[in-house]
Tab-separated table of C-alpha atoms and ligand atoms in Angstrom:
chain	number	residue	atom	x	y	z
A	25	MET	CA	0.011	-0.001	-0.005
A	26	SER	CA	1.511	3.384	-1.028
A	27	HIS	CA	1.684	6.304	1.352
A	28	TYR	CA	2.990	9.601	-0.047
A	29	LEU	CA	4.574	12.460	1.904
A	30	PRO	CA	5.344	16.045	0.797
A	31	LEU	CA	9.037	16.898	0.414
A	32	SER	CA	9.135	19.446	3.242
A	33	ARG	CA	7.750	16.874	5.694
A	34	VAL	CA	10.272	14.290	4.457
A	35	ALA	CA	13.022	16.868	5.080
A	36	ARG	CA	11.853	17.243	8.682
A	37	LEU	CA	11.567	13.501	9.175
A	38	VAL	CA	15.069	12.713	7.977
A	39	GLY	CA	16.639	15.899	9.401
A	40	GLN	CA	17.951	17.154	6.029
A	41	SER	CA	17.355	20.353	4.079
A	42	ARG	CA	15.004	20.418	1.119
A	43	SER	CA	17.872	21.409	-1.120
A	44	ALA	CA	19.805	18.284	-0.061
A	45	LEU	CA	16.767	16.196	-0.960
A	46	GLN	CA	16.403	18.067	-4.244
A	47	ARG	CA	20.000	17.050	-5.040
A	48	LEU	CA	19.179	13.386	-4.370
A	49	ILE	CA	16.140	13.692	-6.645
A	50	HIS	CA	18.202	15.468	-9.295
A	51	ASP	CA	20.864	12.675	-9.134
A	52	GLY	CA	18.178	9.979	-9.425
A	53	GLN	CA	18.836	8.626	-5.912
A	54	LEU	CA	15.390	9.465	-4.546
A	55	ALA	CA	12.278	8.855	-6.623
A	56	THR	CA	9.250	11.177	-6.388
A	57	PHE	CA	5.752	11.063	-7.787
A	58	ASP	CA	4.124	14.426	-8.438
A	59	GLY	CA	6.613	15.988	-6.027
A	60	MET	CA	5.716	13.492	-3.265
A	61	VAL	CA	7.876	10.701	-1.800
A	62	ASP	CA	6.521	7.192	-1.250
A	63	MET	CA	7.026	5.880	2.304
A	64	ASN	CA	8.738	2.698	1.045
A	65	GLU	CA	11.163	4.793	-1.023
A	66	LEU	CA	11.898	6.886	2.058
A	67	LEU	CA	12.673	3.745	4.099
A	68	ARG	CA	14.935	2.470	1.298
A	69	VAL	CA	16.950	5.689	0.820
A	70	PHE	CA	17.323	6.470	4.553
A	71	PRO	CA	17.861	3.075	6.177
A	72	ASP	CA	19.693	4.517	9.189
A	73	VAL	CA	17.443	7.347	10.204
A	74	GLN	CA	16.284	7.267	13.821
A	75	TRP	CA	12.761	8.645	13.663
A	76	GLU	CA	12.477	8.960	17.412
A	77	GLU	CA	15.263	11.531	17.425
A	78	ASP	CA	13.253	13.940	15.352
A	79	GLY	CA	12.394	17.366	16.720
A	80	GLU	CA	8.616	16.802	16.557
A	81	PHE	CA	8.862	13.937	19.055
A	82	ARG	CA	11.125	16.062	21.211
A	83	ARG	CA	8.534	18.818	21.141
A	84	VAL	CA	5.838	16.355	22.227
A	85	GLU	CA	8.118	15.127	25.008
A	86	GLU	CA	8.654	18.756	25.949
A	87	ILE	CA	4.911	19.244	26.252
A	88	LYS	CA	4.630	16.200	28.448
A	89	ALA	CA	7.586	17.286	30.573
A	90	ASN	CA	6.125	20.737	31.033
A	91	ALA	CA	2.738	19.349	32.025
A	92	PHE	CA	1.044	21.227	29.169
A	93	ARG	CA	2.195	24.594	30.387
A	94	LYS	CA	0.441	27.401	28.521
A	95	ARG	CA	3.655	28.811	27.066
A	96	VAL	CA	4.422	25.516	25.283
A	97	LEU	CA	0.842	24.938	24.232
A	98	ASP	CA	0.606	28.352	22.642
A	99	ARG	CA	3.747	27.814	20.620
A	100	VAL	CA	3.137	24.271	19.510
A	101	LEU	CA	-0.531	23.407	19.371
A	102	PRO	CA	-3.142	24.713	16.935
A	103	ASP	CA	-6.605	25.924	17.808
A	104	LYS	CA	-8.755	23.271	19.621
A	105	GLU	CA	-11.110	22.807	16.683
A	106	VAL	CA	-8.285	22.551	14.184
A	107	LEU	CA	-6.601	19.993	16.421
A	108	ALA	CA	-9.847	18.003	16.699
A	109	GLU	CA	-10.312	18.053	12.920
A	110	ARG	CA	-6.737	16.916	12.306
A	111	LEU	CA	-7.124	14.112	14.852
A	112	TYR	CA	-10.375	13.119	13.181
A	113	GLU	CA	-8.674	12.976	9.773
A	114	VAL	CA	-5.822	10.827	11.102
A	115	GLY	CA	-8.398	8.655	12.894
A	116	LYS	CA	-10.312	8.186	9.655
A	117	GLU	CA	-7.143	7.057	7.884
A	118	PHE	CA	-6.348	4.700	10.730
A	119	ALA	CA	-9.892	3.230	10.560
A	120	ALA	CA	-9.638	2.816	6.760
A	121	ALA	CA	-6.228	1.091	7.112
A	122	LYS	CA	-7.621	-1.239	9.789
A	123	ALA	CA	-10.682	-2.102	7.683
A	124	LEU	CA	-8.366	-2.877	4.763
A	125	LEU	CA	-6.244	-5.143	6.964
A	126	LEU	CA	-9.326	-7.014	8.162
A	127	HIS	CA	-10.322	-7.434	4.540
A	128	TYR	CA	-6.854	-8.788	3.641
A	129	ASP	CA	-7.111	-11.172	6.592
A	130	GLU	CA	-10.367	-12.500	5.160
A	131	VAL	CA	-8.782	-12.870	1.725
A	132	PHE	CA	-5.859	-14.789	3.220
A	133	ARG	CA	-8.193	-17.177	5.056
A	134	PHE	CA	-10.127	-17.740	1.837
A	135	LEU	CA	-6.868	-18.325	-0.013
A	136	ALA	CA	-5.670	-20.832	2.606
A	137	ASP	CA	-8.951	-22.783	2.312
A	138	LYS	CA	-8.732	-22.751	-1.483
A	139	LEU	CA	-5.148	-24.010	-1.385
A	140	GLU	CA	-6.184	-26.847	0.942
A	141	ASP	CA	-8.988	-27.746	-1.484
A	142	VAL	CA	-6.589	-27.720	-4.424
A	143	ALA	CA	-4.035	-29.846	-2.520
A	144	GLU	CA	-6.662	-32.393	-1.491
A	145	SER	CA	-8.046	-32.789	-4.982
A	146	GLY	CA	-4.646	-32.917	-6.721
A	147	GLY	CA	-1.847	-35.430	-7.028
A	148	ALA	CA	1.592	-35.435	-5.395
A	149	THR	CA	2.951	-32.738	-7.755
A	150	THR	CA	0.042	-30.386	-6.930
A	151	GLN	CA	0.469	-31.031	-3.203
A	152	GLU	CA	4.147	-30.248	-3.484
A	153	ALA	CA	3.398	-26.996	-5.404
A	154	VAL	CA	0.803	-25.934	-2.846
A	155	ALA	CA	3.205	-26.678	0.018
A	156	GLY	CA	5.787	-24.503	-1.782
A	157	VAL	CA	3.350	-21.607	-2.101
A	158	LYS	CA	2.321	-21.909	1.577
A	159	HIS	CA	5.960	-22.010	2.630
A	160	TRP	CA	6.735	-18.911	0.551
A	161	LEU	CA	3.720	-17.063	1.999
A	162	LYS	CA	4.728	-17.941	5.563
A	163	HIS	CA	8.286	-16.864	4.899
A	164	GLU	CA	7.185	-13.494	3.432
A	165	LEU	CA	4.795	-12.821	6.282
A	166	ASP	CA	7.409	-13.762	8.907
A	167	ALA	CA	10.046	-11.609	7.184
A	168	ALA	CA	7.891	-8.462	7.291
A	169	PRO	CA	8.117	-7.350	10.952
A	170	GLN	CA	11.630	-5.899	10.821
A	171	GLU	CA	10.793	-3.373	8.053
A	172	ALA	CA	7.259	-3.031	9.409
A	173	GLU	CA	8.677	-1.795	12.699
A	174	ARG	CA	10.523	1.062	10.917
A	175	ALA	CA	7.456	1.813	8.787
A	176	GLU	CA	5.376	1.935	11.969
A	177	GLN	CA	7.770	4.443	13.555
A	178	LEU	CA	7.755	6.533	10.406
A	179	LEU	CA	3.959	6.575	10.202
A	180	ALA	CA	3.649	7.441	13.931
A	181	GLN	CA	6.175	10.269	13.488
A	182	GLU	CA	4.444	11.599	10.406
A	183	SER	CA	1.040	11.440	12.114
A	184	VAL	CA	2.355	13.572	14.987
A	185	MET	CA	3.702	16.071	12.444
A	186	ARG	CA	0.395	16.235	10.580
A	187	ILE	CA	-1.485	16.874	13.826
A	188	LEU	CA	0.884	19.665	14.905
A	189	SER	CA	1.299	21.331	11.525
A	190	ALA	CA	-0.006	21.315	7.970
A	191	THR	CA	1.961	21.798	4.767
A	192	VAL	CA	0.951	24.476	2.236
A	193	THR	CA	2.145	24.126	-1.353
A	194	VAL	CA	1.975	27.266	-3.504
A	195	LEU	CA	1.256	26.972	-7.211
A	196	PRO	CA	2.760	27.735	-9.657
A	197	SER	CA	5.967	28.612	-7.786
A	198	GLY	CA	6.151	25.251	-5.936
A	199	HIS	CA	7.085	26.845	-2.584
A	200	GLU	CA	6.167	24.888	0.506
A	201	PHE	CA	5.751	26.026	4.083
A	202	PHE	CA	4.307	24.788	7.370
A	203	VAL	CA	1.328	26.260	9.214
A	204	GLU	CA	1.957	25.799	12.922
A	205	GLY	CA	0.257	26.754	16.165
A	206	ASN	CA	-2.543	29.252	15.661
A	207	ASP	CA	-1.038	30.887	12.561
A	208	THR	CA	-3.137	31.869	9.587
A	209	ILE	CA	-1.882	30.804	6.168
A	210	LEU	CA	-0.634	34.394	5.603
A	211	GLU	CA	1.260	34.538	8.925
A	212	ALA	CA	2.875	31.169	8.202
A	213	ALA	CA	3.923	32.274	4.686
A	214	LEU	CA	5.503	35.475	6.022
A	215	ARG	CA	7.278	33.559	8.793
A	216	ALA	CA	8.737	31.342	6.105
A	217	GLY	CA	9.824	34.418	4.120
A	218	ILE	CA	7.596	33.718	1.140
A	219	PRO	CA	6.368	37.093	-0.186
A	220	LEU	CA	2.775	36.292	-1.063
A	221	ASN	CA	0.588	39.270	-1.856
A	222	TYR	CA	-1.337	40.881	0.984
A	223	GLY	CA	-2.435	44.296	2.233
A	224	CYS	CA	-4.182	45.016	5.534
A	225	SER	CA	-3.623	41.638	7.283
A	226	ASN	CA	-7.040	41.865	8.891
A	227	GLY	CA	-9.681	40.918	6.366
A	228	ASN	CA	-10.536	44.308	4.851
A	229	CYS	CA	-8.721	44.756	1.559
A	230	GLY	CA	-8.996	41.389	-0.205
A	231	ASP	CA	-5.378	41.577	-1.424
A	232	CYS	CA	-4.523	38.208	0.137
A	233	LYS	CA	-7.196	36.402	-1.877
A	234	VAL	CA	-5.962	33.039	-3.239
A	235	ARG	CA	-7.580	29.952	-4.719
A	236	LEU	CA	-7.740	26.717	-2.755
A	237	VAL	CA	-6.823	23.895	-5.130
A	238	SER	CA	-7.029	21.031	-2.617
A	239	GLY	CA	-7.120	20.350	1.118
A	240	GLN	CA	-9.165	21.547	4.025
A	241	VAL	CA	-9.064	25.040	5.565
A	242	LYS	CA	-10.812	26.715	8.507
A	243	LYS	CA	-11.773	30.317	9.117
A	244	VAL	CA	-10.048	31.512	12.312
A	245	HIS	CA	-10.619	35.288	11.963
A	246	PRO	CA	-13.780	36.969	10.574
A	247	HIS	CA	-13.328	39.252	7.560
A	248	ASP	CA	-15.252	42.288	6.356
A	249	TYR	CA	-14.135	41.916	2.739
A	250	VAL	CA	-16.974	40.294	0.821
A	251	LEU	CA	-16.137	37.445	-1.516
A	252	LYS	CA	-18.547	36.994	-4.410
A	253	GLU	CA	-20.500	33.714	-4.513
A	254	THR	CA	-18.782	32.789	-7.823
A	255	GLU	CA	-15.383	33.394	-6.186
A	256	LYS	CA	-16.306	31.224	-3.202
A	257	ALA	CA	-17.553	28.506	-5.544
A	258	GLY	CA	-14.190	28.676	-7.331
A	259	GLY	CA	-12.321	28.077	-4.047
A	260	ALA	CA	-11.323	31.689	-3.233
A	261	LEU	CA	-10.291	32.427	0.345
A	262	LEU	CA	-8.471	35.147	2.275
A	263	MET	CA	-5.130	33.927	3.648
A	264	CYS	CA	-5.298	36.338	6.614
A	265	SER	CA	-8.554	34.733	7.817
A	266	TYR	CA	-7.911	31.046	7.267
A	267	THR	CA	-5.652	28.374	8.645
A	268	ALA	CA	-4.867	25.015	7.082
A	269	VAL	CA	-6.466	21.972	8.669
A	270	SER	CA	-4.968	19.391	6.316
A	271	ASP	CA	-2.109	19.726	3.837
A	272	VAL	CA	-3.352	22.201	1.262
A	273	VAL	CA	-2.419	23.390	-2.210
A	274	ILE	CA	-3.166	27.029	-3.065
A	275	GLU	CA	-2.829	29.051	-6.241
A	276	ALA	CA	-1.170	32.358	-5.362
A	277	GLY	CA	1.150	34.855	-6.991
A	278	VAL	CA	4.535	35.483	-5.364
A	279	ALA	CA	5.171	39.246	-5.109
A	280	GLY	CA	8.119	40.801	-6.940
A	281	ALA	CA	10.011	44.048	-6.191
A	282	ASP	CA	7.434	46.099	-8.159
A	283	ASP	CA	4.599	44.727	-5.988
A	284	MET	CA	6.029	46.070	-2.737
A	285	PRO	CA	3.918	49.033	-1.609
A	286	HIS	CA	5.606	52.267	-0.455
A	287	GLN	CA	5.449	52.313	3.365
A	288	GLU	CA	6.332	54.739	6.126
A	289	ILE	CA	6.734	53.005	9.449
A	290	PRO	CA	7.789	54.389	12.849
A	291	THR	CA	10.188	51.873	14.406
A	292	ARG	CA	12.078	51.798	17.711
A	293	VAL	CA	15.768	51.151	18.102
A	294	LYS	CA	16.258	47.748	19.726
A	295	ALA	CA	20.056	47.925	19.768
A	296	VAL	CA	23.014	49.742	18.255
A	297	GLU	CA	25.616	46.986	17.968
A	298	ALA	CA	29.221	47.850	17.108
A	299	LEU	CA	30.480	45.210	14.668
A	300	ASN	CA	33.880	46.881	14.431
A	301	GLU	CA	35.313	50.423	14.448
A	302	GLN	CA	33.760	51.178	11.046
A	303	ILE	CA	30.359	49.496	11.115
A	304	VAL	CA	27.418	49.312	13.520
A	305	ALA	CA	24.397	47.072	13.131
A	306	LEU	CA	21.277	49.089	13.766
A	307	HIS	CA	18.529	46.788	15.022
A	308	LEU	CA	14.988	48.222	14.685
A	309	THR	CA	11.639	46.807	15.753
A	310	ALA	CA	8.534	47.569	13.690
A	311	PRO	CA	5.188	48.023	15.447
A	312	ARG	CA	3.101	44.899	15.979
A	313	SER	CA	0.362	46.237	13.689
A	314	GLN	CA	2.650	47.446	10.870
A	315	ARG	CA	5.538	45.204	9.931
A	316	LEU	CA	7.631	46.263	6.944
A	317	ARG	CA	6.971	44.461	3.685
A	318	PHE	CA	10.171	44.100	1.682
A	319	LEU	CA	12.160	41.614	-0.334
A	320	ALA	CA	15.623	40.502	0.738
A	321	GLY	CA	18.264	42.784	-0.777
A	322	GLN	CA	16.077	45.936	-0.939
A	323	ARG	CA	16.946	49.358	0.529
A	324	VAL	CA	15.063	51.769	2.801
A	325	ILE	CA	15.422	55.427	3.832
A	326	LEU	CA	15.893	55.970	7.556
A	327	GLU	CA	14.965	59.238	9.229
A	328	ALA	CA	15.733	60.267	12.797
A	329	GLY	CA	15.733	63.778	14.247
A	330	GLY	CA	15.324	65.301	10.773
A	331	LEU	CA	18.371	63.437	9.379
A	332	ARG	CA	18.026	60.940	6.574
A	333	GLY	CA	20.118	58.173	5.096
A	334	GLU	CA	19.499	55.327	2.647
A	335	TYR	CA	20.705	51.858	3.570
A	336	PRO	CA	20.204	48.275	2.331
A	337	ILE	CA	18.378	45.985	4.755
A	338	ALA	CA	20.634	43.307	6.187
A	339	SER	CA	17.972	41.067	7.731
A	340	CYS	CA	15.649	38.481	6.192
A	341	PRO	CA	11.959	39.262	5.533
A	342	CYS	CA	11.248	36.108	7.568
A	343	GLU	CA	12.444	37.851	10.782
A	344	ASP	CA	9.016	39.178	11.670
A	345	ARG	CA	9.268	42.714	13.126
A	346	HIS	CA	13.074	42.854	13.265
A	347	ILE	CA	14.913	45.051	10.717
A	348	GLU	CA	18.706	45.167	10.665
A	349	LEU	CA	20.846	47.752	8.822
A	350	HIS	CA	24.615	48.172	8.661
A	351	VAL	CA	25.660	51.799	9.055
A	352	ARG	CA	29.166	52.817	8.086
A	353	ARG	CA	31.110	55.443	10.027
A	354	ASP	CA	31.552	58.457	7.717
A	355	ASN	CA	30.870	62.184	7.614
A	356	ARG	CA	27.236	61.963	6.564
A	357	PRO	CA	24.962	63.476	9.257
A	358	PHE	CA	22.804	60.369	9.664
A	359	SER	CA	25.875	58.170	10.138
A	360	ARG	CA	27.260	60.594	12.766
A	361	ARG	CA	23.944	60.549	14.610
A	362	VAL	CA	23.901	56.721	14.702
A	363	PHE	CA	27.496	56.503	15.954
A	364	GLU	CA	27.335	59.381	18.422
A	365	GLU	CA	23.770	59.792	19.675
A	366	MET	CA	21.435	56.951	18.848
A	367	ARG	CA	20.124	55.020	21.830
A	368	LYS	CA	17.769	52.114	22.529
A	369	GLU	CA	14.086	53.075	22.177
A	370	ASP	CA	14.823	56.074	19.874
A	371	VAL	CA	12.276	56.447	17.087
A	372	VAL	CA	13.522	55.853	13.537
A	373	ARG	CA	11.122	56.288	10.618
A	374	VAL	CA	11.573	53.731	7.864
A	375	GLU	CA	10.502	54.599	4.313
A	376	GLY	CA	10.486	52.236	1.358
A	377	PRO	CA	11.419	49.684	0.226
A	378	ALA	CA	13.235	50.291	-3.063
A	379	GLY	CA	15.593	48.376	-5.307
A	380	THR	CA	15.553	45.319	-7.544
A	381	PHE	CA	18.587	43.523	-6.116
A	382	VAL	CA	16.369	40.643	-5.003
A	383	ILE	CA	16.664	36.864	-5.039
A	384	LYS	CA	14.968	34.825	-7.770
A	385	LEU	CA	12.570	32.767	-5.705
A	386	ASP	CA	11.967	30.151	-8.370
A	387	SER	CA	15.597	29.409	-9.093
A	388	ARG	CA	17.061	26.235	-7.638
A	389	ARG	CA	20.494	26.687	-9.203
A	390	PRO	CA	23.929	27.244	-7.685
A	391	VAL	CA	24.342	30.858	-6.524
A	392	VAL	CA	27.518	32.941	-6.277
A	393	PHE	CA	27.400	35.943	-3.910
A	394	VAL	CA	30.008	38.717	-4.053
A	395	ALA	CA	30.148	41.461	-1.407
A	396	TRP	CA	32.528	44.399	-1.021
A	397	GLY	CA	32.855	45.938	2.431
A	398	GLU	CA	29.426	46.914	3.741
A	399	GLY	CA	27.946	45.589	0.509
A	400	PHE	CA	27.762	42.528	2.731
A	401	ALA	CA	24.489	43.916	4.212
A	402	PRO	CA	22.154	43.257	1.216
A	403	VAL	CA	24.066	40.055	0.427
A	404	LYS	CA	23.506	38.838	4.017
A	405	SER	CA	19.768	39.487	3.600
A	406	LEU	CA	19.779	37.500	0.327
A	407	ILE	CA	21.745	34.615	1.830
A	408	GLN	CA	19.500	34.350	4.887
A	409	HIS	CA	16.413	34.463	2.675
A	410	ALA	CA	17.847	31.784	0.347
A	411	MET	CA	18.669	29.663	3.387
A	412	SER	CA	15.180	30.002	4.861
A	413	LEU	CA	13.540	29.101	1.536
A	414	GLU	CA	16.190	26.491	0.666
A	415	VAL	CA	16.032	27.727	-2.940
A	416	ALA	CA	19.686	27.430	-3.936
A	417	GLU	CA	21.431	24.203	-4.804
A	418	THR	CA	24.754	25.587	-3.513
A	419	MET	CA	25.810	29.046	-2.251
A	420	HIS	CA	29.306	30.439	-2.455
A	421	LEU	CA	30.055	33.779	-0.776
A	422	TYR	CA	33.135	35.825	-1.735
A	423	TRP	CA	33.581	38.817	0.595
A	424	VAL	CA	36.173	41.451	-0.304
A	425	ASP	CA	37.146	43.328	2.835
A	426	GLY	CA	37.272	46.911	1.384
A	427	ASP	CA	38.103	49.359	4.153
A	428	THR	CA	35.446	48.044	6.522
A	429	GLY	CA	37.027	44.595	6.938
A	430	HIS	CA	35.129	41.274	7.168
A	431	TYR	CA	33.110	42.615	10.057
A	432	GLN	CA	30.933	39.507	10.388
A	433	ASP	CA	33.526	36.930	9.490
A	434	ASN	CA	32.449	34.615	12.327
A	435	LEU	CA	28.883	34.586	11.071
A	436	CYS	CA	30.005	33.536	7.575
A	437	ARG	CA	32.267	30.819	8.992
A	438	ALA	CA	29.364	29.580	11.177
A	439	TRP	CA	27.152	29.346	8.053
A	440	ALA	CA	29.861	27.359	6.271
A	441	ASP	CA	30.088	24.991	9.270
A	442	ALA	CA	26.343	24.594	9.599
A	443	TYR	CA	25.329	24.171	5.931
A	444	ASP	CA	26.948	21.605	3.741
A	445	ASN	CA	25.922	23.565	0.591
A	446	PHE	CA	27.379	26.904	1.768
A	447	PHE	CA	30.981	27.960	1.071
A	448	TYR	CA	32.799	31.104	2.200
A	449	THR	CA	35.926	32.731	0.795
A	450	PRO	CA	37.173	36.012	2.355
A	451	LEU	CA	39.247	38.130	-0.055
A	452	SER	CA	41.426	41.186	0.284
A	453	ALA	CA	40.835	44.320	-1.815
A	454	GLY	CA	44.605	44.776	-1.944
A	455	ALA	CA	44.807	41.907	-4.471
A	456	GLY	CA	43.530	44.198	-7.259
A	457	SER	CA	40.492	43.809	-9.463
A	458	ALA	CA	41.941	41.307	-11.988
A	459	ASN	CA	43.098	38.960	-9.229
A	460	LEU	CA	39.835	39.307	-7.383
A	461	VAL	CA	37.839	38.367	-10.489
A	462	GLN	CA	40.134	35.398	-11.029
A	463	ALA	CA	39.784	34.273	-7.400
A	464	ILE	CA	35.997	34.607	-7.506
A	465	LEU	CA	35.554	32.645	-10.733
A	466	ALA	CA	38.291	30.037	-10.163
A	467	ALA	CA	35.808	27.493	-8.832
A	468	HIS	CA	33.185	28.300	-11.501
A	469	PRO	CA	34.608	27.508	-14.942
A	470	ASP	CA	31.135	27.118	-16.487
A	471	MET	CA	28.443	29.453	-15.111
A	472	THR	CA	25.620	28.285	-17.426
A	473	ARG	CA	23.510	27.057	-14.500
A	474	CYS	CA	24.505	29.804	-11.985
A	475	ASP	CA	23.048	33.040	-10.659
A	476	LEU	CA	25.523	35.725	-9.575
A	477	TYR	CA	24.603	38.466	-7.076
A	478	ALA	CA	27.224	41.145	-6.486
A	479	ALA	CA	27.121	44.292	-4.269
A	480	ALA	CA	30.366	46.112	-4.987
A	481	PRO	CA	31.846	49.242	-6.566
A	482	GLU	CA	31.693	49.654	-10.377
A	483	GLY	CA	35.435	49.052	-10.459
A	484	LEU	CA	34.864	45.387	-9.542
A	485	LEU	CA	31.395	44.899	-11.032
A	486	THR	CA	32.414	45.731	-14.637
A	487	PRO	CA	35.311	43.233	-15.023
A	488	LEU	CA	33.439	40.609	-12.976
A	489	ARG	CA	30.376	40.811	-15.223
A	490	GLU	CA	32.470	40.537	-18.373
A	491	ALA	CA	34.421	37.553	-17.073
A	492	ALA	CA	31.260	35.810	-15.796
A	493	LEU	CA	29.467	36.283	-19.126
A	494	SER	CA	32.505	34.873	-20.941
A	495	ARG	CA	32.027	31.799	-18.758
A	496	ARG	CA	28.501	31.461	-20.131
A	497	LEU	CA	26.601	33.133	-17.294
A	498	SER	CA	23.207	34.110	-18.681
A	499	PRO	CA	22.657	37.910	-18.702
A	500	LEU	CA	19.476	37.089	-16.743
A	501	GLY	CA	21.617	35.386	-14.081
A	502	TRP	CA	23.572	38.603	-13.364
A	503	HIS	CA	22.247	40.785	-10.481
A	504	ASP	CA	24.194	43.754	-9.179
A	505	GLU	CA	23.946	46.529	-6.629
A	506	VAL	CA	26.412	49.361	-7.219
A	507	LEU	CA	27.959	50.365	-3.926
A	508	SER	CA	27.581	54.110	-3.685
A	509	SER	CA	28.860	54.887	-0.195
A	510	ALA	CA	32.357	56.131	0.669
A	511	SER	CA	33.979	52.759	0.186
A	512	ALA	CA	32.704	52.624	-3.411
A	513	SER	CA	34.958	55.443	-4.309
A	514	ILE	CA	38.077	53.514	-3.377
A	515	SER	CA	39.972	52.836	-6.530
A	516	ILE	CA	40.699	49.252	-7.165
A	517	ALA	CA	44.345	48.752	-7.892
A	518	SER	CA	45.250	46.476	-10.770
A	519	PRO	CA	47.838	43.811	-9.983
B	623	LIG	S1	-4.557	41.162	3.739
B	623	LIG	FE1	-6.267	42.445	3.518
B	623	LIG	S2	-7.880	41.016	3.477
B	623	LIG	FE2	-6.184	39.762	3.896
């Protein structure tokens, strides 16, 4: 009997990233059917996985250990009715499987009687053949328990996952994310960093309207926006009002840079963190009711005390209300204010976003990132977004120090340690542009399947682009952000 699981749940079960599984699929080592993995295939490809070690079981153990303390319940468990419906669905499947087993039992009994009849009415050869069939059947049935035990663990683990969370698949992009706790589909998508279209977040504008293709949903917040009867009949729903009860497939457009509305948001300074002598990380918190919509790699204008400055965002859109920016020490008034006067709880107005230096959300190819000095900020945002969405097959970061240094070198080394598809090469600007281009492209002789994102001065971008295109990088795979701050004016010495 086949039992199919979505790829994101398989990734959780086996403790691997989706991109690692995509590589196995690409290499023909893991078979899928319509993007789903058969349970028997999963048992075959991952014979050594210990299901009990999975985080979901640990979370259930945590609930038990904490005697269902409210804090844990709020974080882990969905709404009571959603929970009841999910349990009912799992119960229905269990009942159907049990009924099927009883039916098979009947068929086996019937078969045994028939074989006896055949043996009795036949000669010695027939009796010998029947004995052979019975022996084979007994052997096969006796041999089953070892694999059945693993299958049982897998099914138990998967059932716990399906009760605690549901998977949402977005068409046509193919993105997948989990709906956990009391989240609406919209909240879960934003937490996963998937920029689906929305507006008010509270059921008034209709901008988060999508079409339900399959699966079961439940309204958890009322909405004032009125859906037409024909829309409802076609499966339309508002993501900010509904949660997923079962695994669902929705048809929804993923927003691009042009779809981001212009916003003006009053934020509070959470921290001013010195990363080195030249750079501080400014951590801002958006109001609960007005988080900033942006795509990784975009810029915003900051305003405090009448002073303004434009900076790329260094954090991932999946970080909820947190916005991080890297401010360089220079003579610009806003920079001086940040370095000399800015304190926790100060108000900073954020305006934007702007810019098209954004990640291609549908690309699952190798990605090369190049950052120069504080050009690391937008690149960091892109990398964190790519990591959260697991969109890239491999990621290679080349960071040229400029005059700010590798001010988050430890973070990059930690990424390289934690992710087997992430590689980090720090470079020195003193090497000169020709040597830098050579060092960056040394490991990429053929860039046909790559995307290249570079935030650097023109002096590096121009030769890098030419060299990458000569290595068959598609012009559509080139994405750049010209560094316009003080470090951009540093001339790049040729070797
Ligand atoms: S975002 Fe406005 S109705 Fe959902």
